[in-house]
XYZ file of C-alpha atoms in Angstrom:
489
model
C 18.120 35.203 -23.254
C 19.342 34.498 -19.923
C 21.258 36.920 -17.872
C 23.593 35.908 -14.834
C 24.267 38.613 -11.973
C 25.529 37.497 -8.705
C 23.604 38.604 -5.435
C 26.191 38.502 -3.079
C 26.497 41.275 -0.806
C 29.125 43.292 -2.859
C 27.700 43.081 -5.709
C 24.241 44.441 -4.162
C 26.304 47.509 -3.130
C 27.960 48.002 -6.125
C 24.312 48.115 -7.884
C 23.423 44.734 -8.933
C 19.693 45.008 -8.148
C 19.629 47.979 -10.465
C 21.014 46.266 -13.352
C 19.106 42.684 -12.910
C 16.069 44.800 -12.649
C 16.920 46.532 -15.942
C 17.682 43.301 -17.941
C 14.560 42.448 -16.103
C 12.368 44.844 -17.706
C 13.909 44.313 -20.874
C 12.483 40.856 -20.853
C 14.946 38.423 -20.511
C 15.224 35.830 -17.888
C 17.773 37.055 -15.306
C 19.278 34.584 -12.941
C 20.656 35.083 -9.921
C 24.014 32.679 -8.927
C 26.760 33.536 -6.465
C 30.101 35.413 -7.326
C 32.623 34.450 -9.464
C 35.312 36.617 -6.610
C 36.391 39.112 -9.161
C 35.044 42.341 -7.289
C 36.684 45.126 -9.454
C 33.672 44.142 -12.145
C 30.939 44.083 -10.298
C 27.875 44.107 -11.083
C 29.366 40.902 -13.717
C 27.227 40.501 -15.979
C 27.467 37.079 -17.426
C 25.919 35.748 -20.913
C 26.381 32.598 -22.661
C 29.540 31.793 -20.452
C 30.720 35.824 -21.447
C 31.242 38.324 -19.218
C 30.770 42.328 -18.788
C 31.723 44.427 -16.124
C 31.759 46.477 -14.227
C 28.047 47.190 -15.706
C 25.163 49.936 -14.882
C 21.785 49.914 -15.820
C 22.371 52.005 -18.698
C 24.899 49.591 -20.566
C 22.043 46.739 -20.659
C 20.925 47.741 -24.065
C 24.680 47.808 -25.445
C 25.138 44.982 -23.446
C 22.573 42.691 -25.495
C 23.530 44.301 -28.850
C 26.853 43.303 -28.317
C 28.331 46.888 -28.531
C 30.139 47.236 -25.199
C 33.639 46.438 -26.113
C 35.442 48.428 -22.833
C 33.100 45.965 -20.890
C 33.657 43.056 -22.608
C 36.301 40.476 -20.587
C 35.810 37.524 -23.234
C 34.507 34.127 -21.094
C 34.623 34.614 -17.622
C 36.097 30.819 -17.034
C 38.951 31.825 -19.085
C 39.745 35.008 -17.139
C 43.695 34.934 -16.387
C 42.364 35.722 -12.559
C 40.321 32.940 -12.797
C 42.085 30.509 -15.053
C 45.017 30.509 -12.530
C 43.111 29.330 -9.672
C 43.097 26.415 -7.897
C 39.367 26.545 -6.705
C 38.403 23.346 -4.352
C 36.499 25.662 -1.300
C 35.069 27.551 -4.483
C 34.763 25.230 -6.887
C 30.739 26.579 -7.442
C 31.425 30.181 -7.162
C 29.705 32.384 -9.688
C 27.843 28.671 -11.319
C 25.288 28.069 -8.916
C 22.278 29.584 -7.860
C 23.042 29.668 -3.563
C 19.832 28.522 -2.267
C 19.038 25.557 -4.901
C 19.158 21.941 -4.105
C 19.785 20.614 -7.265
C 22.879 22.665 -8.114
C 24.119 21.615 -5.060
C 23.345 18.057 -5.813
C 24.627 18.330 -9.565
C 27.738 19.754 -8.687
C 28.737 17.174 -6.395
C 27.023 18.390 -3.345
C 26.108 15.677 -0.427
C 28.618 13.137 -1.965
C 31.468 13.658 1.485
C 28.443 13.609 4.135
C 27.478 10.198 2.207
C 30.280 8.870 1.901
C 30.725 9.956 5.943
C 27.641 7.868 6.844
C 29.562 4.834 5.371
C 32.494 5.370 7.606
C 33.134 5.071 11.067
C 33.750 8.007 13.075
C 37.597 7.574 13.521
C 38.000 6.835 9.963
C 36.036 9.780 9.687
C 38.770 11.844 11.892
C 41.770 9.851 9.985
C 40.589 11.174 6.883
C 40.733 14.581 7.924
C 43.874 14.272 9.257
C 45.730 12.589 6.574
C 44.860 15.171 4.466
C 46.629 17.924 6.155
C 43.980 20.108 6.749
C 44.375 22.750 9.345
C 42.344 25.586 10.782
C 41.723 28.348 8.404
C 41.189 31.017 10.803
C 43.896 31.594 12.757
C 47.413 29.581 13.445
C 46.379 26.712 11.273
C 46.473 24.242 14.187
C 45.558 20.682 12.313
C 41.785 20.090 12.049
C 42.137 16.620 12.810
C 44.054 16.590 15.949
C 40.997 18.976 17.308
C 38.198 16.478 15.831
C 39.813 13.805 17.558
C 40.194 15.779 20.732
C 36.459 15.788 20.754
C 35.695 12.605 19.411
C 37.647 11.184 22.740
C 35.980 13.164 24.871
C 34.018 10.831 27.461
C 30.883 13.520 27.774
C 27.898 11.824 25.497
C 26.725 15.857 25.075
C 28.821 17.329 22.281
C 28.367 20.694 20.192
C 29.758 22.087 16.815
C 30.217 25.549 16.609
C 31.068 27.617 13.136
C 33.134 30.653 13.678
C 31.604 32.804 11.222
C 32.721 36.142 12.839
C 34.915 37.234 10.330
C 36.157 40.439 11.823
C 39.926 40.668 10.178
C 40.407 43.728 7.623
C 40.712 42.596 4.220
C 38.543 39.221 4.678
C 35.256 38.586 3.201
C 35.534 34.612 2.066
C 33.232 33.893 5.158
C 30.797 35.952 3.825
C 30.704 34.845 0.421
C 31.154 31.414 1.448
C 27.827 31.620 3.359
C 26.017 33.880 0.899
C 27.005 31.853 -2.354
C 27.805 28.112 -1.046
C 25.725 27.874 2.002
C 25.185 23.832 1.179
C 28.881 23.403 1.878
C 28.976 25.031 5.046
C 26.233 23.024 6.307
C 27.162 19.746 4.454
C 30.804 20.211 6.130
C 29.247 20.612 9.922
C 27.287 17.491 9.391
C 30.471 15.627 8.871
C 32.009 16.929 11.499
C 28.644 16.345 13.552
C 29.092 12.251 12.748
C 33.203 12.463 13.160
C 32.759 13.352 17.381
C 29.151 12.412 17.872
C 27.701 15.793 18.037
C 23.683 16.297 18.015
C 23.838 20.275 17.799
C 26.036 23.133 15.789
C 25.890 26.524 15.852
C 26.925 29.015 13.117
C 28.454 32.440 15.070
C 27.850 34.980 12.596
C 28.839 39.105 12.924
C 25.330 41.602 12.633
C 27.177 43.246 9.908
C 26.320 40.332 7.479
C 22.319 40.067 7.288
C 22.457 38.841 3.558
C 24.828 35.817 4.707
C 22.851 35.106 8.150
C 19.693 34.921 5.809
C 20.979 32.564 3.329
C 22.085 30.363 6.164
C 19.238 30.338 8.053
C 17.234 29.367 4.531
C 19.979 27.441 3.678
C 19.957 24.865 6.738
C 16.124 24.794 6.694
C 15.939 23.064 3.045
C 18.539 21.062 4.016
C 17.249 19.998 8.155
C 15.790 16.610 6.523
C 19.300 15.752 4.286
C 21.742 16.572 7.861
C 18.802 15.179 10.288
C 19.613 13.759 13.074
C 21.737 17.013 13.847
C 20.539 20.163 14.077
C 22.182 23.465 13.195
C 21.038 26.758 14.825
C 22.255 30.741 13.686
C 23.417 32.687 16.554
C 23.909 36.749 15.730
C 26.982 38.052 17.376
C 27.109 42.023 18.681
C 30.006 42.891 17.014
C 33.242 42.631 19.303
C 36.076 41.830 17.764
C 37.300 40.067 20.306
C 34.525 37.344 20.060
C 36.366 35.944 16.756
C 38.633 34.097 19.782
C 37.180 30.806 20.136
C 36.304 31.176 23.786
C 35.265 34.631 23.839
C 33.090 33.173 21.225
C 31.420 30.636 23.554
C 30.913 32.770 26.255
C 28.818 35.526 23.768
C 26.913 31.878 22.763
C 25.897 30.978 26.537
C 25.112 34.755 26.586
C 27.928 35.847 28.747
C 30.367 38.862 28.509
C 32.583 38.161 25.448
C 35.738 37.850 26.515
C 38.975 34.947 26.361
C 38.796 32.251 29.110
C 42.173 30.644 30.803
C 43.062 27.226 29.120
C 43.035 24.372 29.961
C 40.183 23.493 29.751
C 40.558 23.462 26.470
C 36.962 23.707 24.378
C 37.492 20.348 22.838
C 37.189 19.218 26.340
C 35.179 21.500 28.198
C 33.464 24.356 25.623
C 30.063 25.138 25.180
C 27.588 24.609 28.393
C 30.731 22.502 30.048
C 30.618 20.343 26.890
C 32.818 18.946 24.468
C 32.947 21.695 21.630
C 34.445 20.991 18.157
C 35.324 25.111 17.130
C 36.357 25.472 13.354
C 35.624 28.492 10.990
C 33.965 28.717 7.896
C 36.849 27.904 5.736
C 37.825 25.136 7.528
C 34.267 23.464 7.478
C 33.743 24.117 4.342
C 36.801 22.034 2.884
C 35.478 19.063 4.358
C 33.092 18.141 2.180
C 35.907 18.300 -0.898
C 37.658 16.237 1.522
C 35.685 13.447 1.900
C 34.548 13.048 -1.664
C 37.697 13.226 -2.956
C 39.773 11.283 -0.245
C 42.581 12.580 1.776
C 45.306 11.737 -0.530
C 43.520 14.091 -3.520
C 43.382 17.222 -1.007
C 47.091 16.966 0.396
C 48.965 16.595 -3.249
C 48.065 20.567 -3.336
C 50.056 23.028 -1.210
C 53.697 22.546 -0.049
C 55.610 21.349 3.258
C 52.798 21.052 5.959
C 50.793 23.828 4.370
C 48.450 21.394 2.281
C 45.175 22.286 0.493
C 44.427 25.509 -1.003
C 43.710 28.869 0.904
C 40.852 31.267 -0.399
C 43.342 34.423 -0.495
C 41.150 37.302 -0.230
C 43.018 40.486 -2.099
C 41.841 43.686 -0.327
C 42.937 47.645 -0.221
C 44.675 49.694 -2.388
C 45.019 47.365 -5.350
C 44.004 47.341 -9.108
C 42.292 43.709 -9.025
C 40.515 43.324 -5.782
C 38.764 40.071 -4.851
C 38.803 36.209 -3.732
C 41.629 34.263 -5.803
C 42.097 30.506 -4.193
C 45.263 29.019 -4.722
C 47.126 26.463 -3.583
C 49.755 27.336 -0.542
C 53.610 28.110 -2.234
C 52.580 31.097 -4.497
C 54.931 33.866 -3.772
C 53.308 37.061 -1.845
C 54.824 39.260 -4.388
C 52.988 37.200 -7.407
C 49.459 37.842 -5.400
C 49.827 40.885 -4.967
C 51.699 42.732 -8.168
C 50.582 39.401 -10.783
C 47.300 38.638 -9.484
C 46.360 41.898 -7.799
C 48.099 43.899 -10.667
C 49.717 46.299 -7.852
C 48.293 49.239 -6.419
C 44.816 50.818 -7.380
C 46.551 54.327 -7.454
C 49.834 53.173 -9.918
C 51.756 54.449 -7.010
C 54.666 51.557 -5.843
C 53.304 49.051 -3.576
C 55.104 50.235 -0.375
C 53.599 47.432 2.390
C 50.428 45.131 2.485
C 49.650 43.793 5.824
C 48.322 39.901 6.085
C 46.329 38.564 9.220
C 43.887 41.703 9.958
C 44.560 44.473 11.981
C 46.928 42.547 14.215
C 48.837 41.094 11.577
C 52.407 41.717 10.179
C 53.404 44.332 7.738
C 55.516 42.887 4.620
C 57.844 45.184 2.687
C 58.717 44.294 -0.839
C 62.014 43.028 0.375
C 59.999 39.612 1.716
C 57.275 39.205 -1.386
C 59.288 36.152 -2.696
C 57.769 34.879 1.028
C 55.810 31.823 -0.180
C 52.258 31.767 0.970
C 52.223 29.298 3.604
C 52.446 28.734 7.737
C 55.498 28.349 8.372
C 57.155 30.541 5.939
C 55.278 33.367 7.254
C 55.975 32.439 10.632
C 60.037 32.581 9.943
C 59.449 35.961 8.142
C 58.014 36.764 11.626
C 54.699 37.431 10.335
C 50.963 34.748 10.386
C 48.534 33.952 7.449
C 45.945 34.516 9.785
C 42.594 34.210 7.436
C 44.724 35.152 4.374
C 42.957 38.041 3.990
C 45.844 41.170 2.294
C 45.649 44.731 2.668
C 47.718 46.985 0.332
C 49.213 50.008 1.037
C 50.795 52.083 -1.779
C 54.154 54.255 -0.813
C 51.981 57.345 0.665
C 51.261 55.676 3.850
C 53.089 56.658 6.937
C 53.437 53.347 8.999
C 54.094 55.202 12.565
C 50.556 55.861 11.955
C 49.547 52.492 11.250
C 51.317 51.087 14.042
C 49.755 53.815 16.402
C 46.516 52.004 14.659
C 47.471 48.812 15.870
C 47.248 49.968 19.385
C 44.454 52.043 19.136
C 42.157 49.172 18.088
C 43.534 46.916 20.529
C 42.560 49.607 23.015
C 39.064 49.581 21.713
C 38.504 45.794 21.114
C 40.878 44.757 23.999
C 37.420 42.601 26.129
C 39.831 44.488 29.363
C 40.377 40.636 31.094
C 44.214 40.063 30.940
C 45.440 43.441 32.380
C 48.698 43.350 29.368
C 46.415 43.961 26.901
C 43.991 46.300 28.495
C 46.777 48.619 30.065
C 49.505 48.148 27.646
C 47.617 49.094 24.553
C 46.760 52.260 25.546
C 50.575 52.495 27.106
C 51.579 51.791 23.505
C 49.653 54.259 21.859
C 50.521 57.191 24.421
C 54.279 56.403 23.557
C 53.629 56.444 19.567
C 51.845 59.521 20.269
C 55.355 60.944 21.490
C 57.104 59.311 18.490
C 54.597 61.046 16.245
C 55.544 64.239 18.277
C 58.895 63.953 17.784
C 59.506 63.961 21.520
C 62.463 61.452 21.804
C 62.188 58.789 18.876
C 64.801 56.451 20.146
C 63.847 55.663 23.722
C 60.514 55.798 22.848
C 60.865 52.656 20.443
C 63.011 50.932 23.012
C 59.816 51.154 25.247
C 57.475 49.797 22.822
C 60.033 46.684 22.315
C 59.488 46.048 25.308
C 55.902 46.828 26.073
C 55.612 44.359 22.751
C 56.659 41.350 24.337
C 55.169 41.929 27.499
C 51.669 42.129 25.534
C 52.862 38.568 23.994
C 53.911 36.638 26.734
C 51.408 37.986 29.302
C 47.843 38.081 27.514
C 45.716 35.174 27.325
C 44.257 35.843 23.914
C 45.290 36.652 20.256
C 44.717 40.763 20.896
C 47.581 40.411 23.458
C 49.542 37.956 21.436
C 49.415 39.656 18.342
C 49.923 42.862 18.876
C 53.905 42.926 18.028
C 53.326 41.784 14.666
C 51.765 45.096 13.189
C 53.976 47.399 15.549
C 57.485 45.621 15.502
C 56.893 44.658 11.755
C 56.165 48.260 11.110
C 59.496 49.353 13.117
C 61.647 46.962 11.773
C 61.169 47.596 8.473
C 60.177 51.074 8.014
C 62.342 52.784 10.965
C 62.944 56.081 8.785
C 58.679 56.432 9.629
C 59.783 56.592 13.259
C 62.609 59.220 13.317
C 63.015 62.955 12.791
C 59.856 63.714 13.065
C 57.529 66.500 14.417
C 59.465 68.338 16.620
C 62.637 66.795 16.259
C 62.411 67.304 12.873
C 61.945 71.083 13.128
């Protein structure tokens, strides 16, 4: 009997070695594919299309005898969390084995980088843009407009760099991208490689992901003769934050200090070594391929307004059904998060979930008929960011989280725009009064202010978006910020 249990990363620490080994020894063939997303059941086990989860070692034998009923979640294809899904990005998670060719090939693998090689470059770049595509990692500035940037560009030397270092809270598609799909990732920088005339790419990926940086690295080496003439190389960053910005990014590749540079030049111009540099991130790359196999016009009928395409919404926190759940953009926040999610992981009310990382906004129930997309996020005064959702149930005390929001900025701030580097710690001395209770009101006056100076006067996205945590947090939960500590007494 066959026996599929995902290797990806999360799965390994919730014990998936242990129970493949067990099956193992039991002597049935156990395969090992990539994961299906749905992270409150892992270790999945998967048999004849059913599934069981979350299993140990010891349910193997009940398992196979078919007397595990509390584990048993019927076919795992038919799964209301996966049913409703809109999978494009993910179309092979948990059915293919990450490192074999032939899945890739068999499930339409290699059919957008040849059907590249038949096009010109700027029909190449057309493509992309007519299919509304835009960057997945950050203000979803249109992938097309930057590939064309680059394509212009006079200098014959050009470079494609992968931002792989997913740093956000609540955001792990990178990382199972790379650890279950590599073949995409790769097969989407070649593309991009013939689209601007690039002869090298680089994948930038955090130390704290060695199961993803060695699937790449095996990964691009089966596939060096399918991409040739480009190359793709696997740079290790050291773990700043602040080296997720593009051009902090290309200074930690040229082995500099990580931290922003002033623009213009812009990198499409003038990036890595002085070149022309073509900077998406995982998600972005990895659509490509879907892209160009399926044509422009396929790709944009999903989504709504100028949000098109689906976004790999990564559910994260304290919430009952945890994992990766790809949509297309228009689905309500509240329906990801109390539908799909199925609320907090405690049964407490859902008080706040913040979306964008550590910088991003904090969203009260009040806005969760907010549909998931740019610009209705960006009215609601909040950013999708890499879609990645942390929940907070109705014990949390958001002063603290918004003294949080300074305090990392403090930490990950690279100290070059003197905003961020002074007025982070400025922000969290005056929370710390707040949080004292020594003069509530003037204190959040301050902050308003300090806020927008931090907005308008850093160069980078630590500056930038540091008012969305702290003024989202104020503006909807003010009772957090008054009558407390000593004022209180």
């Amino acid at each position: 009997m066959q026996v599929r249990i995902s290797d990806d990363a999360l799965a390994i620490a919730c014990g998936a070695e242990a129970v493949a080994a067990r099956f193992a020894a039991l002597g049935h063939e156990v395969m090992r594919t990539s994961s299906w997303g749905m992270h409150w059941l892992e270790p999945l086990v998967e048999i004849d299309g059913q599934g069981y989860g979350p299993a140990t070692p010891g349910d193997a034998e009940a398992i196979l005898a078919g007397e595990a009923p509390a584990l048993a979640i019927g076919p795992i294809a038919a799964h209301p969390f996966i049913a409703r899904q809109t999978r494009l990005t993910f179309a092979r998670a948990g059915k293919t084995r990450p490192l074999d060719l032939d899945d890739y090939r068999a499930t339409g693998g290699w059919t957008g980088l040849d059907r590249a090689r038949g096009m010109t470059p700027e029909a190449i770049v057309d493509t992309v843009k007519q299919s509304g595509l835009r960057g997945r990692g950050g203000a979803g500035f249109p992938a097309g407009i930057k590939w064309n940037t680059v394509r212009l560009a006079a200098n014959p030397r050009k470079y494609i760099v992968c931002n792989a270092d997913e740093g956000d809270s609540a955001t792990f598609a990178d990382r199972m991208l790379m650890e279950g799909d590599p073949f995409c990732l790769t097969e989407g920088m070649a593309i991009a490689a013939l689209a601007v005339g690039a002869q090298k790419g680089f994948v930038y990926v955090r130390s704290e992901y060695p199961h993803a940086i060695a699937k790449l690295e095996a990964a691009i080496g089966l596939a060096q003769a399918i991409i040739a003439p480009f190359e793709i190389e696997v740079r290790v960053g050291a773990g700043a934050y602040v080296c997720g910005e593009e051009t902090s990014l290309l200074n930690s590749l040229e082995g500099k200090r990580g931290e922003v540079r002033a623009k213009p030049p812009l990198p499409a111009i003038e990036g890595l070594f002085g070149c022309p540099t073509m900077v998406n991130n995982v998600l972005t790359f990895a659509a490509v391929p879907y892209v160009l196999a399926e044509g422009a016009a396929t790709y944009a009928a999903f989504g709504t307004g100028r949000s098109r395409g689906t976004m790999p919404v990564q559910l994260a926190g304290n919430i009952r059904h945890g994992g990766l759940f790809e949509t297309a953009f228009g689905m309500t926040l509240g329906e990801l998060v109390e539908e799909i999610g199925g609320g907090s992981a405690s049964g407490r009310p859902v008080r706040a979930v913040q979306v964008g990382g550590p910088l991003g906004a904090y969203f009260p129930p009040s806005l969760f008929d907010t549909p998931f997309d740019y610009e209705a996020f960006t009215a609601a005064g909040g950013l999708v960011g890499h879609a990645g959702i942390t929940v907070f149930d109705d014990s949390v005390d958001m002063a603290s989280q918004a003294r949080f929001a300074f305090d990392f900025c403090a930490a990950e701030s690279c100290g070059k725009c003197t905003p961020c580097r002074i007025g982070a710690v400025r922000g969290r001395e005056t929370i710390d009064c707040i949080l004292a209770g020594d003069g509530a009101a003037p204190a959040l006056e301050l902050i308003t202010d300090l806020c927008e100076t931090m907005k308008f006067g850093s160069l980078c996205a630590l500056g930038g978006f540091t008012p969305y945590p702290v003024m989202s947090a104020i503006t909807h939960f003010p009772e957090d910020f008054v009558g407390r500590g000593k004022a209180a007494a």
